[in-house]
CSV table of C-alpha atoms in Angstrom, one decimal:
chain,number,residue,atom,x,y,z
A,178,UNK,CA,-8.2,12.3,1.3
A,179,UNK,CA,-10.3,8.8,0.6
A,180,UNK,CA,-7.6,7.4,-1.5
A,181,UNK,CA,-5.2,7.8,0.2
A,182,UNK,CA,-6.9,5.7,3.4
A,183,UNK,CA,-8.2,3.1,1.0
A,184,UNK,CA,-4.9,2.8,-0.2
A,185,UNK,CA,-3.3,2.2,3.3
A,186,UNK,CA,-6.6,0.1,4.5
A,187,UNK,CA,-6.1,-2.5,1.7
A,188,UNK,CA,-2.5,-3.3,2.6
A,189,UNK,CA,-2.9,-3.1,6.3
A,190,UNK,CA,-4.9,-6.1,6.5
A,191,UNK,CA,-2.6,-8.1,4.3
A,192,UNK,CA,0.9,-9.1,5.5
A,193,UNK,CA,1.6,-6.0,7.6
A,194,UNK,CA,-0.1,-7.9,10.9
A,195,UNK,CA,2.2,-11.0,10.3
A,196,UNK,CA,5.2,-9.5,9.3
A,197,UNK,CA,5.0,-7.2,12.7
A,198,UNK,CA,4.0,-10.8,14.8
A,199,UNK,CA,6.7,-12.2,13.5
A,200,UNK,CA,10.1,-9.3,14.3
A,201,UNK,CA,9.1,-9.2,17.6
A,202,UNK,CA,7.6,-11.5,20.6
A,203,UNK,CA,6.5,-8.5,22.7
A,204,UNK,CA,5.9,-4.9,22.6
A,205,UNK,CA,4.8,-4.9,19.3
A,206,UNK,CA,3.5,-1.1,19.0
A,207,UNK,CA,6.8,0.1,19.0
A,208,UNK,CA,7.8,-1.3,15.3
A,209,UNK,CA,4.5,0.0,14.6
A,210,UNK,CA,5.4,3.2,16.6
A,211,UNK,CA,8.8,3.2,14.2
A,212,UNK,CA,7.0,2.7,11.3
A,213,UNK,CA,4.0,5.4,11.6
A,214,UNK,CA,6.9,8.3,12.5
A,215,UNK,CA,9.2,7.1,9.7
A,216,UNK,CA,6.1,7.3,7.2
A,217,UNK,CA,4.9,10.8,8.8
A,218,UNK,CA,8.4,12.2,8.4
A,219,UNK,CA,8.8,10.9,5.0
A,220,UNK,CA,5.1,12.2,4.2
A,221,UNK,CA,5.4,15.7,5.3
A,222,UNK,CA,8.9,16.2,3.4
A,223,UNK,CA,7.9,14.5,0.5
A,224,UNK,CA,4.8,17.5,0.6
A,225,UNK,CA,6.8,20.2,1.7
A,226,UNK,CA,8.8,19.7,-1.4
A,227,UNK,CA,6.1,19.5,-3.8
A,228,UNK,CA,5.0,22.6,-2.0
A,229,UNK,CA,8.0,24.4,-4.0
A,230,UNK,CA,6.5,23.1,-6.9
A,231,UNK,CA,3.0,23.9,-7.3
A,232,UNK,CA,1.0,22.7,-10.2
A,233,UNK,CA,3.8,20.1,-11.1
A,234,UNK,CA,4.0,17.1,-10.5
A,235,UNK,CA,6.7,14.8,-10.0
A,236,UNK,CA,7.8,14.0,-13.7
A,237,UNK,CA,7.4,17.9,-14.5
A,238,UNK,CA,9.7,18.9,-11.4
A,239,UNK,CA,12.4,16.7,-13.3
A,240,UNK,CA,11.6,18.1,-17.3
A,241,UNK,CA,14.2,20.3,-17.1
A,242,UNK,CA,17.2,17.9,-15.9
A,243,UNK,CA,18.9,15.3,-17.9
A,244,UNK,CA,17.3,12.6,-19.5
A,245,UNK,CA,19.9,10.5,-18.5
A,246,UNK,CA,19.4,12.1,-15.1
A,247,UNK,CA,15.3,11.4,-15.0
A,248,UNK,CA,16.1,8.2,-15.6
A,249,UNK,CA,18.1,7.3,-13.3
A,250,UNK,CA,15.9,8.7,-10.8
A,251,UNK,CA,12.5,7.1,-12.0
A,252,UNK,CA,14.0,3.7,-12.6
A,253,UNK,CA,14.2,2.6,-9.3
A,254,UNK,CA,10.7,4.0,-9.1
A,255,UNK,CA,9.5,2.2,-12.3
A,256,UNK,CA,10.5,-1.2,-10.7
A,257,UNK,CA,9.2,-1.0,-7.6
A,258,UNK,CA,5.4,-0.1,-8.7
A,259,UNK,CA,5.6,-3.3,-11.2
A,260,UNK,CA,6.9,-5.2,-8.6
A,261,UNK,CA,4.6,-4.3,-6.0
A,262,UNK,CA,1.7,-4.8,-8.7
A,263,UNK,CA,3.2,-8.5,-9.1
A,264,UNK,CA,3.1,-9.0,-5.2
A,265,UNK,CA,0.5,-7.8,-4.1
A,266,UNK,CA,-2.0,-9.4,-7.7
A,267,UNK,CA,-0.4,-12.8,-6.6
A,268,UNK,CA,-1.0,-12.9,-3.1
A,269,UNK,CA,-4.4,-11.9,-3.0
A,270,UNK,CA,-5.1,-14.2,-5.4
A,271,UNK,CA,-4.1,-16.5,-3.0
A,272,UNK,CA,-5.8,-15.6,-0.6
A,273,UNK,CA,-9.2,-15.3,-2.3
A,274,UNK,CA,-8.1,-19.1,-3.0
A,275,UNK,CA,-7.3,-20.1,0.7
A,276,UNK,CA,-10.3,-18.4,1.9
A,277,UNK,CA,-13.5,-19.2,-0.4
A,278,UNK,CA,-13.0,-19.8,-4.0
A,279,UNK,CA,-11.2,-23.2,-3.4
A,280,UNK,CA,-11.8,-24.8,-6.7
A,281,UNK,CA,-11.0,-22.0,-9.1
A,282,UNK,CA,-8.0,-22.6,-11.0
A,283,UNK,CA,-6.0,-19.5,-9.3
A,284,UNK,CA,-5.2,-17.5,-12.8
A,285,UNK,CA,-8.5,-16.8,-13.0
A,286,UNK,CA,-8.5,-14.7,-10.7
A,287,UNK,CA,-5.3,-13.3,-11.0
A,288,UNK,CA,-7.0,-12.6,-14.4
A,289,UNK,CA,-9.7,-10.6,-13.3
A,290,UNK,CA,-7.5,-8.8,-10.6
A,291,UNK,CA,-5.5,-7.3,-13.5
A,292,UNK,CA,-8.6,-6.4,-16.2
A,293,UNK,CA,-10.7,-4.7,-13.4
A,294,UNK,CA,-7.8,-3.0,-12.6
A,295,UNK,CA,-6.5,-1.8,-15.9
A,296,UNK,CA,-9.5,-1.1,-17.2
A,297,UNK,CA,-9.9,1.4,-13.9
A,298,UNK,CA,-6.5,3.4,-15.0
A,299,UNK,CA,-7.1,3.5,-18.4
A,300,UNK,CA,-10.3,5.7,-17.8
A,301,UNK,CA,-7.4,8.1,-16.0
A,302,UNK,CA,-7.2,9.7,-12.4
A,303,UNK,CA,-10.2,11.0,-12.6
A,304,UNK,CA,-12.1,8.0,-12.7
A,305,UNK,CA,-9.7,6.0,-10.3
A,306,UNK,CA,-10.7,9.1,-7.6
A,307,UNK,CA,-14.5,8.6,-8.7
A,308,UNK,CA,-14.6,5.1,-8.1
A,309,UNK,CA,-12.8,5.9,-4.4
A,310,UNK,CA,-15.4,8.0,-3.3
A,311,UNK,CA,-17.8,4.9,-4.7
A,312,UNK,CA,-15.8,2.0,-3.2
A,313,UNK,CA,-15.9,4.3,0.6
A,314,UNK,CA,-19.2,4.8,1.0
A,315,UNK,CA,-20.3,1.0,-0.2
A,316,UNK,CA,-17.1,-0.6,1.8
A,317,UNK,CA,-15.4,1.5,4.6
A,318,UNK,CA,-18.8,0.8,6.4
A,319,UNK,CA,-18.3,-3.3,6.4
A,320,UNK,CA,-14.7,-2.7,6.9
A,321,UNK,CA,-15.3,-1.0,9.9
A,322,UNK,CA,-18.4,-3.5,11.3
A,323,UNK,CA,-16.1,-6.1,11.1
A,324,UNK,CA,-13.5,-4.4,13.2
A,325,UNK,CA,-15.6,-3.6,15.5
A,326,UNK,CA,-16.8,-7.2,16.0
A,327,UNK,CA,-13.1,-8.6,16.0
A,328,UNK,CA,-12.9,-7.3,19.2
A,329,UNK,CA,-15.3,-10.4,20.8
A,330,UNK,CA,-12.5,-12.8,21.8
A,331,UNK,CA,-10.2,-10.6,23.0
A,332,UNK,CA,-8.3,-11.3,26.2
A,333,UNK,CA,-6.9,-7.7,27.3
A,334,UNK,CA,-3.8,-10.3,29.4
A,335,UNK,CA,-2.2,-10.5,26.1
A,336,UNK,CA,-1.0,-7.0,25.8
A,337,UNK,CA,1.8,-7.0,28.1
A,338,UNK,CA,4.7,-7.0,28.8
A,339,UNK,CA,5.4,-3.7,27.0
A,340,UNK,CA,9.0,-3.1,27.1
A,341,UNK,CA,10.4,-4.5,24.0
A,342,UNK,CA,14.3,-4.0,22.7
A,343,UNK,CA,15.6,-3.0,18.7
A,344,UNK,CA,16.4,-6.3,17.7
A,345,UNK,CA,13.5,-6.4,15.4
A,346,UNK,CA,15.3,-4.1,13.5
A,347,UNK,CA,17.5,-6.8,11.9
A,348,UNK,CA,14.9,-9.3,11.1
A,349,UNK,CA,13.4,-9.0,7.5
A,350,UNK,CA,10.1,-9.4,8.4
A,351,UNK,CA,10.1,-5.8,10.1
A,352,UNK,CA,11.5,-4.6,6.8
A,353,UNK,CA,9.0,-5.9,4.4
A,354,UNK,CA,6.1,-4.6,7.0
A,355,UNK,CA,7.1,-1.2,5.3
A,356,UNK,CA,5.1,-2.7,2.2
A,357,UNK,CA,2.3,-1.0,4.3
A,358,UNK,CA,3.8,2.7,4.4
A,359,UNK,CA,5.7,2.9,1.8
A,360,UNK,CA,3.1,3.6,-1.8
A,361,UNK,CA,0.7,5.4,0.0
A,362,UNK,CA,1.4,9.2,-0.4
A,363,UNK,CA,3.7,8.7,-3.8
A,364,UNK,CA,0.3,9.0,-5.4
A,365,UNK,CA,0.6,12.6,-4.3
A,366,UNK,CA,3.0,13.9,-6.7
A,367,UNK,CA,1.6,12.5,-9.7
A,368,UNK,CA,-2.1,14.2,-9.3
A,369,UNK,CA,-1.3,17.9,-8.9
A,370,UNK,CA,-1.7,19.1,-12.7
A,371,UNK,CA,-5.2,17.3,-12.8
A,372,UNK,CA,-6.3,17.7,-8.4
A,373,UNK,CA,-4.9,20.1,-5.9
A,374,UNK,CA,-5.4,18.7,-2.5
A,375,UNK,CA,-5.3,20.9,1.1
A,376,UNK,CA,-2.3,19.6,3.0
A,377,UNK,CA,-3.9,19.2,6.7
A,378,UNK,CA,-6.4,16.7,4.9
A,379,UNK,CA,-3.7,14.5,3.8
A,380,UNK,CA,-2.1,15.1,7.8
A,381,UNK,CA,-5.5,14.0,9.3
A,382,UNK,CA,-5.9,11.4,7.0
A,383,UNK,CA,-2.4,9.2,8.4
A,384,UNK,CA,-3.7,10.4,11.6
A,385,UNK,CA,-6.8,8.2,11.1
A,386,UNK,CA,-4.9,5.1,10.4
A,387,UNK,CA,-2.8,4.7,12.9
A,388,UNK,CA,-5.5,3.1,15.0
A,389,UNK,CA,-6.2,0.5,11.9
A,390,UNK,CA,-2.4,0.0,12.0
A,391,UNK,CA,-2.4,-0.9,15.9
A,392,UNK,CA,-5.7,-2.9,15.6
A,393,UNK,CA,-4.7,-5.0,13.0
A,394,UNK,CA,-1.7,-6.2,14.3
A,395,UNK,CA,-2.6,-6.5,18.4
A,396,UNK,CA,-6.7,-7.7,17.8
A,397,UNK,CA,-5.1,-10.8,16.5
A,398,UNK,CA,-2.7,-11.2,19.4
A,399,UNK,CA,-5.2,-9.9,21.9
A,400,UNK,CA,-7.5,-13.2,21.0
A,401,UNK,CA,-4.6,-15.9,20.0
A,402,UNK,CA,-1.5,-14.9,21.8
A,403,UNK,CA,1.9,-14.4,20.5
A,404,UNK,CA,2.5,-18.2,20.1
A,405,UNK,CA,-0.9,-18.9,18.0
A,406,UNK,CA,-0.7,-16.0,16.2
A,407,UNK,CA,2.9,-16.2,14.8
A,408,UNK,CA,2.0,-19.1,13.3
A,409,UNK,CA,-0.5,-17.9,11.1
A,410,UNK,CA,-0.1,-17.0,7.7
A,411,UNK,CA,-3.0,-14.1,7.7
A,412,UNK,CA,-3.9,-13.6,11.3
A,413,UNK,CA,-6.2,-10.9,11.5
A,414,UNK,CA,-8.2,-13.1,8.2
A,415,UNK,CA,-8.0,-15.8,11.2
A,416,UNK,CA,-9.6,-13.6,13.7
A,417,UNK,CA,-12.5,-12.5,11.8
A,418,UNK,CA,-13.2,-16.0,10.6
A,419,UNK,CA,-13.8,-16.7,14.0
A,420,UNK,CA,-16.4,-14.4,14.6
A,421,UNK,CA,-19.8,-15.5,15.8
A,422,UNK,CA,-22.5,-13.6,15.4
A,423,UNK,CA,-25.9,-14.9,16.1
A,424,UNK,CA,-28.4,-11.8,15.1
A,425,UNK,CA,-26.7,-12.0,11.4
A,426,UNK,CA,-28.0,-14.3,8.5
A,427,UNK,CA,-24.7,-14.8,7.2
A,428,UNK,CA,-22.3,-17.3,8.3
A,429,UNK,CA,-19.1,-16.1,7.3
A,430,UNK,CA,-18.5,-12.6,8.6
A,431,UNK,CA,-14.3,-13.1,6.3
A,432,UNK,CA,-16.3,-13.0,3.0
A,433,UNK,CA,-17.6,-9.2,3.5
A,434,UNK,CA,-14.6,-8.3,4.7
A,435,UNK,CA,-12.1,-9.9,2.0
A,436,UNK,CA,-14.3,-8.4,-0.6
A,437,UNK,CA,-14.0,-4.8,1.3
A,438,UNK,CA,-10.3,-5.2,1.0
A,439,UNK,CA,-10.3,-6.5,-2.5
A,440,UNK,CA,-12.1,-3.5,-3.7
A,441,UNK,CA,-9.5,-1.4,-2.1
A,442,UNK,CA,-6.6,-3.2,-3.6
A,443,UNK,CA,-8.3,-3.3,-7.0
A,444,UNK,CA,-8.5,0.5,-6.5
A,445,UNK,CA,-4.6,0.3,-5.3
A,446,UNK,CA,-3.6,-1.7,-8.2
A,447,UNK,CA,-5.5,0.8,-10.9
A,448,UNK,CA,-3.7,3.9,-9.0
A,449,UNK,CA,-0.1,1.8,-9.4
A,450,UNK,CA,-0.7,1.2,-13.1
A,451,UNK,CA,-1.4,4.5,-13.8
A,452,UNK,CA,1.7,5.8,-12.3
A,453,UNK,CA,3.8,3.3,-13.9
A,454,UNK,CA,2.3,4.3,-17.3
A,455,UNK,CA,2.9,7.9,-16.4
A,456,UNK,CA,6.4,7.0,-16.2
A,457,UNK,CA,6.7,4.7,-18.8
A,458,UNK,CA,4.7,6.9,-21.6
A,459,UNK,CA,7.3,9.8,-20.3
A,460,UNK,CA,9.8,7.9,-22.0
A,461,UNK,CA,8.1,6.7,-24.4
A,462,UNK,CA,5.6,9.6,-25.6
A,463,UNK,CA,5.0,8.5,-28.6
A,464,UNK,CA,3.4,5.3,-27.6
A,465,UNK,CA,-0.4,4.9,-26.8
A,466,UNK,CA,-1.0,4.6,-23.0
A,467,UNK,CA,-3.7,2.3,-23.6
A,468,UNK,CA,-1.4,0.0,-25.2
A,469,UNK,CA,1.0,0.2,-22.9
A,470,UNK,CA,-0.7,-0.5,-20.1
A,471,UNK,CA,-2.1,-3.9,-21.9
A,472,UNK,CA,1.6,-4.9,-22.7
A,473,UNK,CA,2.3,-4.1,-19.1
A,474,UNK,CA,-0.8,-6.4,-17.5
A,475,UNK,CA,0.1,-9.1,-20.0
A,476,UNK,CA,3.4,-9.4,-19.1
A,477,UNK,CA,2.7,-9.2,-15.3
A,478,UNK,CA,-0.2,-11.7,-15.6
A,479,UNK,CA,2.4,-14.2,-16.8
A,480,UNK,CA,5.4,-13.1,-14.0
A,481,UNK,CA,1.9,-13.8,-11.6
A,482,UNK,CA,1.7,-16.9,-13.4
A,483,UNK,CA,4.6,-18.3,-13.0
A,484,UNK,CA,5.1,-17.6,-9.3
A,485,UNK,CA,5.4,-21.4,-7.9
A,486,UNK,CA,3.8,-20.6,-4.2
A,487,UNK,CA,3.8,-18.1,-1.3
A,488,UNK,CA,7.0,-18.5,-0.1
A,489,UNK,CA,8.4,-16.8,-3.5
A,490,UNK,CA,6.0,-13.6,-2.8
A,491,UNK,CA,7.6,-13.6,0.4
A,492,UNK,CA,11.3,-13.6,-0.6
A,493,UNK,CA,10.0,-11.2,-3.6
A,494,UNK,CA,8.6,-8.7,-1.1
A,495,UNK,CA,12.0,-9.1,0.7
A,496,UNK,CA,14.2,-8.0,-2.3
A,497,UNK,CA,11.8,-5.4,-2.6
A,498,UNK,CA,12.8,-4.0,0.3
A,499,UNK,CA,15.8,-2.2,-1.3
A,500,UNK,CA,13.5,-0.5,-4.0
A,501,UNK,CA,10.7,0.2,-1.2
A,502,UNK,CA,13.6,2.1,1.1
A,503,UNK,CA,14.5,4.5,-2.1
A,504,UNK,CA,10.4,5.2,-2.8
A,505,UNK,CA,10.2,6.1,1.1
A,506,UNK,CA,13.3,8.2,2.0
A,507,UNK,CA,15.0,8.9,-1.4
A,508,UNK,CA,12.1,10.4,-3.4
A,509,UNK,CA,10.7,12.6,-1.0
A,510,UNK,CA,14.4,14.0,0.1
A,511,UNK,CA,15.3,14.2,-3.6
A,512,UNK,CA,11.8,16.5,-4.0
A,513,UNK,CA,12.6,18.3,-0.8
A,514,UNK,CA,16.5,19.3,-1.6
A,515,UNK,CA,15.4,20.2,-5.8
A,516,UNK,CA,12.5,22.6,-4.1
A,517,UNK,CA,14.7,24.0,-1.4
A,518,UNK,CA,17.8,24.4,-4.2
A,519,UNK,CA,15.3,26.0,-6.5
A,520,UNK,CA,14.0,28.6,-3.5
A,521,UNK,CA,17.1,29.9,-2.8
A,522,UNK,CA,18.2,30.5,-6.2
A,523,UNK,CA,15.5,32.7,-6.7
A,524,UNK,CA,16.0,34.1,-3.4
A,525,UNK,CA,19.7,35.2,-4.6
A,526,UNK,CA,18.4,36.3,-7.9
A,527,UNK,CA,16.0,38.6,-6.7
A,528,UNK,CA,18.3,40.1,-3.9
């Protein structure tokens, strides 16, 4: 499933390395350990319940129920895709700021974060899976030179100690490195009246992250040390900044690799649009999705807008924590316990 790793690529990179730096001063792969088995288990229900419901998605599974019912279901759901459009379209603009495009006047770019994007989901799933396929072959290549060559600096010394304690557990930053886990498969139950997909390929798929989830958060640590690389707002970014590579023409190794990420979160940002129109136009069905989804860019372009600096995406991702705990455990068991419910009353009508 490519879109479902360039989802998970394009936010791994972002915050997830510094919000795991900063819960914990040692043993850091067992947050990341917590994390990868809380998103597997949550994975594997949320599919086993859309397994009860093939050729349906999510919005279909609920047709029958109250719309009162629906709503307050998809709400929740509703909020936290806008709001993680608004984060994550105003931090990256950020950071395309911080790193190389200094002088432009930052809602610019939010600008063209949001047109690319929209004008990717209005073409429609299929075209958002196309342009996956596209952005893999051209990117995943960089993306995976450059982690490759992170690796130069490193000073093995930094790994230990090992043991580690829970008390991570109560510090916010651990909660908002869930922004990481917590979109990536919710894709899944939106696509299966237009793409089936084979389970085991979505399995192997979070297999193959989980070394991009340890590697971005202990190459950074490996080369700065726990003290350094608290400190720093992007570490990884950091890291491969630092890279020196003699044999290549290019100075700056970041500026391949920030544009490999962008193109996965411009990809990420079309696939969150069209879900939220999905839900929205379910409500609304007699409204055109295309104008929808302008009214929707517009008015997140100026919520972007008006975001003074980074520390309000910060505590914005931490309130979204609440929403982001209901789209990782509450979805998937609510999928799971309507599928199993439904089995076994036909189970007790056929007997």
């Amino acid at each position: 499933m490519i879109m479902y790793v360039l989802c998970h690529l394009g936010l791994i990179f972002f915050m997830f390395p510094a919000d795991i730096i900063a819960s914990t001063e040692q043993g850091h792969w067992f947050p990341i350990l917590i994390g990868i088995i809380v998103h597997f288990v949550c994975l594997l229900t949320y599919m086993k319940g859309l397994r009860f419901f093939p050729k349906k998605d999510i919005l279909s599974i609920f047709s029958k129920s109250k719309k009162r019912v629906t709503f307050l279901f998809f709400a929740p759901v509703l909020l936290y895709l806008i709001m993680a459009i608004i984060i994550t379209v105003r931090a990256y603009a950020e950071i395309v700021t911080l790193v190389f495009l200094s002088h432009t006047p930052l809602w610019t770019i939010i600008l063209l974060l949001l047109s690319v994007s929209a004008y990717i989901s209005s073409k429609g799933i299929e075209a958002i899976l196309r342009t996956a396929f596209l952005l893999f072959i051209l990117f995943f290549p960089i993306l995976l030179f450059v982690l490759i060559m992170s690796f130069q600096n490193v000073d093995w010394r930094y790994a230990i100690p090992f043991d580690t304690d829970l008390g991570f557990i109560s510090k916010p930053a651990y909660f908002e490195s869930y922004f990481a886990f917590a979109d990536g498969f919710l894709f899944l139950g939106f696509v299966q009246p237009f793409f089936s997909y084979e389970r085991k390929y979505v399995i192997l798929s979070a297999i193959f992250l989980i070394p991009f989830f340890l590697f971005s958060v202990y190459i950074p640590i490996l080369t700065l040390g726990q003290a350094t690389a608290s400190k720093a707002f992007l570490p990884f970014v950091l890291i491969v900044d630092s890279i020196n590579i003699d044999w290549l023409m290019f100075d700056r190794v970041t500026m391949f690799f920030l544009l490999s990420l962008i193109a996965f979160i411009i990809l990420y940002l079309s696939l969150l649009m069209w879900k939220a129109i999905r839900i929205i136009n379910y409500y609304i069905p007699k409204s055109r999705p295309s104008y929808l989804l302008f009214g929707l860019s517009v008015a997140i372009f100026f919520v972007c807008f008006w975001i003074p600096d980074r520390k309000d995406v910060e505590n914005i991702l931490f309130m979204n924590s609440f929403l982001r705990s209901y789209v990782i455990i509450v979805v998937p068991l609510s999928i799971y316990y309507i599928g199993r419910r439904l089995k076994r009353k036909d189970t007790n009508e056929t007997i």
